[in-house]
XYZ file of N, CA and C in Angstrom:
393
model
N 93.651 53.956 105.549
C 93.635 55.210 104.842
C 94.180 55.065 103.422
N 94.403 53.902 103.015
C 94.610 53.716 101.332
C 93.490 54.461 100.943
N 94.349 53.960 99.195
C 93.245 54.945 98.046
C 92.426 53.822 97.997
N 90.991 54.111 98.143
C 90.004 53.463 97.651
C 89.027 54.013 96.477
N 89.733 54.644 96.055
C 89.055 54.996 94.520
C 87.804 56.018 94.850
N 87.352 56.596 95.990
C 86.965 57.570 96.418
C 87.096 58.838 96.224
N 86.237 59.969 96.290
C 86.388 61.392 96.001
C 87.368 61.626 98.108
N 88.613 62.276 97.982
C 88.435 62.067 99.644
C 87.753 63.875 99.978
N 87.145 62.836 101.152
C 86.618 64.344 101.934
C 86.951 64.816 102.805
N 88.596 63.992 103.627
C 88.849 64.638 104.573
C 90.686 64.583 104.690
N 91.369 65.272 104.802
C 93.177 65.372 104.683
C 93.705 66.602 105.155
N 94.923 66.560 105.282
C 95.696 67.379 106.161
C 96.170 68.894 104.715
N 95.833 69.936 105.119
C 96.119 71.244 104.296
C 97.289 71.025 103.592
N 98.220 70.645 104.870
C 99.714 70.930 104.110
C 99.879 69.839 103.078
N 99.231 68.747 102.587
C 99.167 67.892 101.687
C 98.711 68.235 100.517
N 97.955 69.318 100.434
C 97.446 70.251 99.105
C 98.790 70.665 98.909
N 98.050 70.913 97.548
C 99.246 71.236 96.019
C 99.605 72.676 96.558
N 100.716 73.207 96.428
C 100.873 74.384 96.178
C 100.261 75.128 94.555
N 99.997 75.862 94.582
C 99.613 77.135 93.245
C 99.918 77.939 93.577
N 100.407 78.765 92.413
C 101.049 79.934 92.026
C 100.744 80.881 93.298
N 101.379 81.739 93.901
C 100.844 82.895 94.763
C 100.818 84.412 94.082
N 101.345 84.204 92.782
C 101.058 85.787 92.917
C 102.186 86.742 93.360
N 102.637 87.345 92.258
C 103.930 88.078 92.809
C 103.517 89.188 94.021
N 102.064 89.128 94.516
C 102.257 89.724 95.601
C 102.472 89.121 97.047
N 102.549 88.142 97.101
C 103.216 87.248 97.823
C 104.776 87.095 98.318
N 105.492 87.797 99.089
C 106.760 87.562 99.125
C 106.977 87.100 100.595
N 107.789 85.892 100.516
C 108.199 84.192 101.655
C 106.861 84.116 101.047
N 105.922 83.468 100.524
C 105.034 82.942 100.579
C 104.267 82.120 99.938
N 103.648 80.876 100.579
C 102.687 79.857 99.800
C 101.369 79.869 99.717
N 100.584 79.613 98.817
C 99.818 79.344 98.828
C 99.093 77.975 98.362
N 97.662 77.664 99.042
C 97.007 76.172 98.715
C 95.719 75.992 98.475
N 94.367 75.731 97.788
C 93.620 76.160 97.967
C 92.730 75.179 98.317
N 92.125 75.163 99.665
C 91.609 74.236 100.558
C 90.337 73.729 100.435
N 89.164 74.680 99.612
C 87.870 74.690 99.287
C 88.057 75.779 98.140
N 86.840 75.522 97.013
C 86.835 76.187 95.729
C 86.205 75.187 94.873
N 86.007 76.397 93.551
C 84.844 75.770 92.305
C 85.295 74.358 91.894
N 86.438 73.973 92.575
C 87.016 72.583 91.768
C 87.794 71.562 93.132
N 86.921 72.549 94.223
C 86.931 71.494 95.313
C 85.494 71.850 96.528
N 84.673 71.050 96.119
C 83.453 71.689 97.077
C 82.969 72.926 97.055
N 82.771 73.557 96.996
C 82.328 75.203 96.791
C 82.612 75.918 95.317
N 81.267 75.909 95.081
C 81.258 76.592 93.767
C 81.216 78.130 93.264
N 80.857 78.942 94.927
C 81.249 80.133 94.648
C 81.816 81.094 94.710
N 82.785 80.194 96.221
C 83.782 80.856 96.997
C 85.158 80.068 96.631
N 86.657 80.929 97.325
C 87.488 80.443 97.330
C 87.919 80.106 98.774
N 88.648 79.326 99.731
C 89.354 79.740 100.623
C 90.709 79.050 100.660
N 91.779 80.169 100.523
C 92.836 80.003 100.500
C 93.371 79.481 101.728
N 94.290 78.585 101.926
C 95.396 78.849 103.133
C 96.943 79.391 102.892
N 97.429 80.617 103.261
C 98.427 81.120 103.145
C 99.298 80.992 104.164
N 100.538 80.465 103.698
C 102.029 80.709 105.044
C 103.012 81.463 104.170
N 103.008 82.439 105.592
C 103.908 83.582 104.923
C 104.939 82.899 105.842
N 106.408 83.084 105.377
C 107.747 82.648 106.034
C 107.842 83.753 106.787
N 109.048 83.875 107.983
C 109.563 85.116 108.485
C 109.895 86.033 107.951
N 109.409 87.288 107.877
C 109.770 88.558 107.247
C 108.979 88.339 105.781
N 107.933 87.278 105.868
C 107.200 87.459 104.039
C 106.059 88.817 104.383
N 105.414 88.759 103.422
C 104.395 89.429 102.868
C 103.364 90.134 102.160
N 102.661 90.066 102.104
C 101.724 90.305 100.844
C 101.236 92.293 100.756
N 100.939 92.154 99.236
C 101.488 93.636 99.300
C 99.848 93.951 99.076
N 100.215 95.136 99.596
C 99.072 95.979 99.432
C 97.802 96.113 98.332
N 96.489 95.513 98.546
C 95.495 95.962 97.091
C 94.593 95.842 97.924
N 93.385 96.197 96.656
C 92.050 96.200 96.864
C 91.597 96.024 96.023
N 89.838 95.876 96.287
C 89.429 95.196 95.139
C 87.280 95.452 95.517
N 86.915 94.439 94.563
C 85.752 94.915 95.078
C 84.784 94.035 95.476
N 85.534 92.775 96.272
C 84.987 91.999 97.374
C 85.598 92.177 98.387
N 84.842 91.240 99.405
C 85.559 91.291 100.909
C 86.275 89.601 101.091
N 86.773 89.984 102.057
C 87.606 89.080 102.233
C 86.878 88.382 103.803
N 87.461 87.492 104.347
C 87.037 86.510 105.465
C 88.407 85.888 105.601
N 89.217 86.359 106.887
C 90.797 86.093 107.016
C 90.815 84.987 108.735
N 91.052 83.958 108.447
C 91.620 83.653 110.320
C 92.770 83.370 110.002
N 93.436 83.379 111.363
C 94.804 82.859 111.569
C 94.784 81.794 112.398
N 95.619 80.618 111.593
C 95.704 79.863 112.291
C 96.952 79.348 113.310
N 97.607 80.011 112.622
C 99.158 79.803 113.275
C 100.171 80.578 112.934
N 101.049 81.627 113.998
C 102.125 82.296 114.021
C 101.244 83.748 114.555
N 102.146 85.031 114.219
C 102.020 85.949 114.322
C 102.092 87.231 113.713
N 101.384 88.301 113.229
C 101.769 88.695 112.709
C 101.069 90.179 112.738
N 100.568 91.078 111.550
C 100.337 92.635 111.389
C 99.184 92.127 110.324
N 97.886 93.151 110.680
C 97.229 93.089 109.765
C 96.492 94.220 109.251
N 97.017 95.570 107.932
C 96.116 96.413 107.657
C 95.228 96.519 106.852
N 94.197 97.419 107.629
C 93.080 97.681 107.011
C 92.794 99.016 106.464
N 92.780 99.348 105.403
C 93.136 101.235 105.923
C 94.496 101.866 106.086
N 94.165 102.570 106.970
C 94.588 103.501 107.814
C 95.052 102.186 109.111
N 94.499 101.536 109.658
C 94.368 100.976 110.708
C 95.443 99.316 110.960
N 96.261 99.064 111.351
C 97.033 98.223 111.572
C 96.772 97.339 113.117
N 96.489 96.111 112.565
C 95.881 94.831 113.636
C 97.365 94.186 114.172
N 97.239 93.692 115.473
C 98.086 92.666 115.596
C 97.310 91.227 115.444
N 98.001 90.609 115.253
C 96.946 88.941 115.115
C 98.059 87.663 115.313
N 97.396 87.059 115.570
C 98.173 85.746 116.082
C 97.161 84.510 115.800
N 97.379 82.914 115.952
C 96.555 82.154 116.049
C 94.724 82.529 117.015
N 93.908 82.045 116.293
C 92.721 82.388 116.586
C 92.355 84.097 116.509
N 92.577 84.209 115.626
C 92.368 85.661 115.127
C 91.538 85.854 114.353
N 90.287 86.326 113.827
C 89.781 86.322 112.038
C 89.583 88.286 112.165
N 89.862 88.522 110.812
C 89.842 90.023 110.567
C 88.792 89.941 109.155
N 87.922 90.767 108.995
C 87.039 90.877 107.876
C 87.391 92.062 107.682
N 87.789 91.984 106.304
C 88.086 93.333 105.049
C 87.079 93.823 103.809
N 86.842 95.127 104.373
C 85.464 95.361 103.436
C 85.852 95.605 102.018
N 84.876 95.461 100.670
C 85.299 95.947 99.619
C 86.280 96.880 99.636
N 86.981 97.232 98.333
C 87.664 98.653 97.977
C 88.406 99.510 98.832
N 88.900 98.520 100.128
C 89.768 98.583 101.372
C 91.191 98.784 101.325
N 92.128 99.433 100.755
C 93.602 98.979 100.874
C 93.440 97.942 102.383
N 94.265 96.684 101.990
C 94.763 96.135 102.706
C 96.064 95.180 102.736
N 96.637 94.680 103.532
C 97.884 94.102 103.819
C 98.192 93.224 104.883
N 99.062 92.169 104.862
C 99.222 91.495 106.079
C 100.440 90.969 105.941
N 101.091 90.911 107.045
C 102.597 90.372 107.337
C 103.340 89.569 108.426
N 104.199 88.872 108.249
C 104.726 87.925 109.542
C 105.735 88.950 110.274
N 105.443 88.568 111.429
C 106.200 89.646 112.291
C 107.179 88.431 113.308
N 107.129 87.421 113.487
C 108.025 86.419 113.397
C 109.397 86.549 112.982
N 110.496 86.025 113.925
C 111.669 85.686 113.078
C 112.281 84.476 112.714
N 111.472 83.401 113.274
C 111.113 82.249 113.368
C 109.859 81.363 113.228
N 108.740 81.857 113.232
C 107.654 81.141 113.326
C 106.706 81.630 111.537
N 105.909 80.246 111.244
C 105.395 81.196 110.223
C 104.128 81.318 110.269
N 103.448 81.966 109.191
C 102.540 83.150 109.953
C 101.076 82.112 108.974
N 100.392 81.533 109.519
C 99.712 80.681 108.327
C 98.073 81.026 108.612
N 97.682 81.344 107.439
C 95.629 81.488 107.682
C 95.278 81.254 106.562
N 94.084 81.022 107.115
C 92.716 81.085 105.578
C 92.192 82.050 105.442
N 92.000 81.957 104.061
C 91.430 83.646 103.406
C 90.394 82.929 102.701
N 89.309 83.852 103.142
C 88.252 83.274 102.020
C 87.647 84.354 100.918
N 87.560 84.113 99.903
C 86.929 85.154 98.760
C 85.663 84.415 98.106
N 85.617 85.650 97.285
C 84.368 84.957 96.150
C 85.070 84.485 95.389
N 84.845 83.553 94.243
C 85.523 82.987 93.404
C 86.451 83.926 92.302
N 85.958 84.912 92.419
C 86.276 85.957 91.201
C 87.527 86.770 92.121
N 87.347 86.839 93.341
C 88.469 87.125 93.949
C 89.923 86.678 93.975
N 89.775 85.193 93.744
C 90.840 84.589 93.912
C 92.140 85.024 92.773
N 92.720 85.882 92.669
C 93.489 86.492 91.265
C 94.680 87.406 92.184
N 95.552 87.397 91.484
C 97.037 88.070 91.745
C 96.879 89.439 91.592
N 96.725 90.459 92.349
C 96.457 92.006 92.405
C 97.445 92.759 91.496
N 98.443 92.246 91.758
C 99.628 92.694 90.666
C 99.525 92.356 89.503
N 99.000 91.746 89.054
C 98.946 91.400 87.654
C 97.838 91.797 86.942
N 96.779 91.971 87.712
C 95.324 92.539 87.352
C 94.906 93.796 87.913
N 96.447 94.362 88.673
C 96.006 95.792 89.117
C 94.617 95.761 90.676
N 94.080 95.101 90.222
C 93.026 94.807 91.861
C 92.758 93.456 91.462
N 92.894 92.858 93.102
C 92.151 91.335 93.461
C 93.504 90.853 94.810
N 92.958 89.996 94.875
C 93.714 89.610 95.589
C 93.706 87.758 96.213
């Protein structure tokens, strides 16, 4: 598994770089696993671990989202409407949706992929919508 001077096509998530999350992010990392500057030129998909008690705050915007969980537990709203979710979970969020998600853990952390369009990928707080 040396470097052989290769593009690699295959490695472990948690070995990606962290980037910025976005002050709507609180306990939380982000990595970005696929995107315009890794395989996919028109989508993003994030992997997020929220720590115990993190969470991401409330926006919307005017794509949808594509969410699984891969590990921990946690709350997921849509709306009006509040999910429980845990590993093997995926929740789809329609455009112009308030939504939110959180670790409900006091120990475990709460980790998934989010996938957007490329134009999605942006800090809601700072641009008022995106996420």
């Amino acid at each position: 598994m040396g470097d052989t001077g290769k593009e690699q096509l295959c490695g472990k998530i948690i070995d990606l770089p962290m980037v910025d999350a976005g002050m709507h992010m609180l306990g939380g990392e982000k990595r970005i696993v696929f995107g315009p500057e890794r395989f996919w030129p028109t989508h993003v998909m994030r992997c997020f671990t929220l720590k115990p008690g993190g969470r991401a705050a409330s926006n919307h915007h005017p794509w949808v989202h594509w969410f699984v969980c891969i590990a921990g537990e946690g709350k997921f709203q849509i709306g009006d409407e509040i999910y429980d979710i845990g590993a093997g979970y995926w929740v789809y969020v329609p455009e112009e949706v308030p939504h939110s998600f959180w670790n409900t853990s006091e120990t475990e952390d709460l980790i998934s992929l989010c996938t957007v369009t490329k134009e999605g990928d942006t800090d809601p707080l700072a641009l008022t919508r995106g996420c």
